[in-house]
Amino acid sequence: MKPFLITPDEKFIKKVRPIIEKTLEKCSRILKSKKLIRVNVGFTNDAFVIKSMHGVSGETLSSTEIMVRVNTSAKDWENYLISTVAHEYAHAVRTHELKSDNVEFSILYAIANEGIGQCFEEYVTGNAPLMCNAISKAAAKRLWGKIKPHLSKKGWPLFAKIFFGCKKVFPHWGGYTVAYIIVKKKVEEMNYDWRKLIAMRSEELVGTGL
């Protein structure tokens, strides 16, 4: 037995690549990217991702690069891979449209960005995003009151607290629910005009919030 393992292996790639390609083709028909987007695919063995995110996580590194991590042993991983790719695709296109590569994002930008990502994901898949109902609408309204004073602030630590949760202050995934509810109103108002929506300033997408 060799004392090393190179991942992802060919079998893994053959399993996930067709799903990613098909999803990107659909996304492109709805909202064409003006730049080539590279998708880096890898394996994850993170227990939280497997249990709570159906084995799929994603991150947009720039307007031209998306990272996706997958564990194909997780329940319903195929559908969540489609959702994740669509979500990150929207982020990448918006990053290009707003020329926001290498820019430290404010919480206002994050609310708009995560909201539009979830709404686009929902449009592509026809399914409610995983995090859009993490808390009730009443709780989301209360949480918005806590978020508002921080809209102009920047930095990963604050983003992590608002979106991933911080005991007794910010509920787990609550920021995603707030973002979804707020931006969904604008998406419906604009009749799902994705070309205009994706290039819209954060202030316009978020408006007065909740």
Coordinates of C-alpha atoms in Angstrom, one line a residue:
M1 CA 0.0 0.0 0.0
K2 CA 1.3 3.4 -1.0
P3 CA 2.0 5.8 2.0
F4 CA 0.1 8.7 0.3
L5 CA -3.2 9.5 -1.2
I6 CA -3.8 12.1 -3.9
T7 CA -7.3 13.7 -4.0
P8 CA -9.7 14.1 -5.6
D9 CA -9.3 10.9 -7.6
E10 CA -10.6 10.4 -11.1
K11 CA -13.7 8.5 -10.0
F12 CA -14.7 11.5 -7.8
I13 CA -14.2 14.0 -10.6
K14 CA -16.2 11.9 -13.0
K15 CA -19.1 11.9 -10.5
V16 CA -19.2 15.6 -9.8
R17 CA -18.0 17.3 -13.0
P18 CA -21.1 16.6 -15.1
I19 CA -23.3 18.1 -12.4
I20 CA -21.2 21.2 -12.2
E21 CA -20.9 21.7 -15.9
K22 CA -24.7 21.3 -16.4
T23 CA -25.4 23.8 -13.6
L24 CA -22.9 26.3 -15.0
E25 CA -24.5 26.0 -18.5
K26 CA -27.9 26.7 -17.0
C27 CA -26.6 29.7 -15.0
S28 CA -24.9 31.1 -18.1
R29 CA -28.2 30.9 -20.1
I30 CA -29.9 32.9 -17.3
L31 CA -27.1 35.3 -16.6
K32 CA -24.0 35.2 -18.9
S33 CA -20.7 35.9 -17.3
K34 CA -18.5 38.4 -19.1
K35 CA -15.4 36.6 -17.9
L36 CA -14.2 33.0 -17.8
I37 CA -15.0 31.5 -14.4
R38 CA -12.7 28.7 -13.1
V39 CA -14.2 26.2 -10.7
N40 CA -11.8 24.4 -8.4
V41 CA -13.3 21.2 -7.1
G42 CA -12.1 19.2 -4.1
F43 CA -13.1 16.7 -1.5
T44 CA -14.2 17.6 2.1
N45 CA -14.4 15.4 5.1
D46 CA -15.6 18.2 7.4
A47 CA -18.1 16.8 9.8
F48 CA -20.2 20.0 9.9
V49 CA -20.4 20.3 6.1
I50 CA -21.4 16.6 5.8
K51 CA -24.1 16.7 8.4
S52 CA -25.5 20.3 8.1
M53 CA -24.7 21.3 4.5
H54 CA -25.3 18.0 2.8
G55 CA -21.6 17.5 2.1
V56 CA -21.1 20.6 0.0
S57 CA -19.4 24.0 0.7
G58 CA -18.5 26.8 -1.7
E59 CA -16.5 30.0 -1.8
T60 CA -16.0 32.7 -4.4
L61 CA -12.4 33.7 -4.4
S62 CA -12.7 36.3 -7.2
S63 CA -14.7 37.3 -10.2
T64 CA -12.9 34.4 -12.1
E65 CA -12.5 31.7 -9.5
I66 CA -14.9 29.6 -7.4
M67 CA -13.9 26.9 -5.0
V68 CA -16.3 23.9 -4.3
R69 CA -15.7 21.1 -1.7
V70 CA -17.8 18.0 -1.9
N71 CA -18.4 14.7 0.0
T72 CA -20.4 12.4 -2.2
S73 CA -21.3 10.2 0.8
A74 CA -23.6 12.9 2.2
K75 CA -27.3 12.8 1.8
D76 CA -28.7 14.6 -1.2
W77 CA -25.3 16.0 -2.1
E78 CA -26.1 16.2 -5.8
N79 CA -28.9 18.8 -5.3
Y80 CA -26.8 20.8 -2.9
L81 CA -23.9 20.8 -5.3
I82 CA -26.2 22.4 -7.9
S83 CA -27.4 25.0 -5.4
T84 CA -23.9 25.8 -4.2
V85 CA -22.5 26.2 -7.7
A86 CA -25.4 28.5 -8.7
H87 CA -24.9 30.6 -5.5
E88 CA -21.2 31.1 -6.1
Y89 CA -21.7 31.8 -9.8
A90 CA -23.9 34.7 -8.9
H91 CA -21.2 36.0 -6.5
A92 CA -18.5 35.7 -9.2
V93 CA -20.5 37.6 -11.8
R94 CA -21.5 40.3 -9.3
T95 CA -17.9 40.7 -8.2
H96 CA -17.0 41.5 -11.8
E97 CA -19.9 43.8 -12.4
L98 CA -19.1 45.9 -9.3
K99 CA -15.4 45.7 -9.9
S100 CA -15.0 44.4 -6.3
D101 CA -12.1 42.0 -6.7
N102 CA -9.6 42.5 -3.8
V103 CA -12.0 44.8 -1.9
E104 CA -12.7 44.4 1.8
F105 CA -16.5 44.1 2.0
S106 CA -18.8 46.0 4.3
I107 CA -21.6 44.3 6.0
L108 CA -24.0 46.1 3.7
Y109 CA -22.2 44.6 0.7
A110 CA -22.4 41.2 2.4
I111 CA -26.2 41.4 3.0
A112 CA -26.7 42.4 -0.7
N113 CA -24.3 39.7 -1.9
E114 CA -25.6 36.8 0.1
G115 CA -29.2 37.9 -0.6
I116 CA -28.7 37.9 -4.4
G117 CA -26.7 34.7 -4.2
Q118 CA -29.5 32.9 -2.5
C119 CA -32.2 34.4 -4.7
F120 CA -30.3 33.4 -7.9
E121 CA -29.7 29.9 -6.5
E122 CA -33.4 29.6 -5.8
Y123 CA -34.3 30.7 -9.3
V124 CA -31.9 28.2 -10.9
T125 CA -32.9 25.2 -8.8
G126 CA -36.5 25.9 -7.9
N127 CA -35.7 25.1 -4.3
A128 CA -35.5 27.2 -1.2
P129 CA -31.9 27.9 -0.2
L130 CA -30.6 26.0 2.8
M131 CA -30.1 29.1 5.0
C132 CA -33.1 31.2 4.0
N133 CA -35.3 29.9 6.8
A134 CA -32.7 29.5 9.5
I135 CA -34.8 31.9 11.7
S136 CA -38.4 33.1 11.5
K137 CA -39.4 36.4 9.8
A138 CA -40.1 37.9 13.2
A139 CA -36.6 36.9 14.5
A140 CA -35.1 38.2 11.2
K141 CA -36.7 41.6 11.8
R142 CA -35.3 41.7 15.3
L143 CA -31.9 40.6 14.0
W144 CA -31.9 43.3 11.3
G145 CA -32.2 45.9 14.1
K146 CA -29.0 44.5 15.6
I147 CA -27.2 44.4 12.2
K148 CA -28.1 48.0 11.0
P149 CA -25.6 49.8 13.2
H150 CA -22.8 47.7 11.7
L151 CA -23.7 48.1 8.0
S152 CA -20.6 50.3 7.2
K153 CA -18.2 48.1 9.1
K154 CA -15.8 45.7 7.5
G155 CA -13.8 42.6 8.3
W156 CA -14.2 38.8 8.5
P157 CA -14.7 38.5 12.2
L158 CA -17.9 40.6 12.1
F159 CA -19.1 38.9 9.0
A160 CA -18.6 35.5 10.7
K161 CA -20.6 36.5 13.7
I162 CA -23.5 37.9 11.7
F163 CA -23.8 35.1 9.2
F164 CA -22.5 32.0 11.0
G165 CA -23.7 33.0 14.5
C166 CA -22.4 34.2 17.8
K167 CA -24.0 33.0 21.0
K168 CA -26.7 35.2 22.5
V169 CA -26.2 37.9 19.9
F170 CA -26.4 36.6 16.4
P171 CA -28.3 33.3 15.7
H172 CA -26.7 30.6 13.5
W173 CA -27.1 31.4 9.8
G174 CA -29.4 34.3 10.8
G175 CA -27.6 36.8 8.6
Y176 CA -28.3 34.7 5.6
T177 CA -32.1 34.6 6.3
V178 CA -32.1 38.4 6.8
A179 CA -30.2 38.9 3.5
Y180 CA -32.6 36.6 1.6
I181 CA -35.8 38.2 2.9
I182 CA -34.5 41.7 2.1
V183 CA -33.1 41.1 -1.4
K184 CA -36.0 38.8 -2.4
K185 CA -38.3 41.9 -2.3
K186 CA -36.1 43.7 -4.8
V187 CA -35.8 40.6 -7.0
E188 CA -39.6 40.3 -7.2
E189 CA -39.9 44.1 -7.7
M190 CA -37.5 43.9 -10.7
N191 CA -39.3 40.9 -12.1
Y192 CA -36.2 38.7 -11.9
D193 CA -34.2 40.9 -14.3
W194 CA -30.9 39.3 -13.4
R195 CA -28.7 41.4 -15.6
K196 CA -29.9 44.6 -13.8
L197 CA -30.1 43.0 -10.4
I198 CA -26.5 41.5 -10.4
A199 CA -25.0 44.9 -11.2
M200 CA -27.2 46.9 -8.7
R201 CA -25.5 48.8 -5.9
S202 CA -25.8 47.2 -2.5
E203 CA -27.7 50.3 -1.2
E204 CA -30.3 49.7 -3.8
L205 CA -30.6 46.0 -3.3
V206 CA -30.9 46.4 0.5
G207 CA -33.0 49.5 0.5
T208 CA -34.5 50.2 3.9
G209 CA -34.2 46.5 4.9
L210 CA -36.8 44.9 7.1

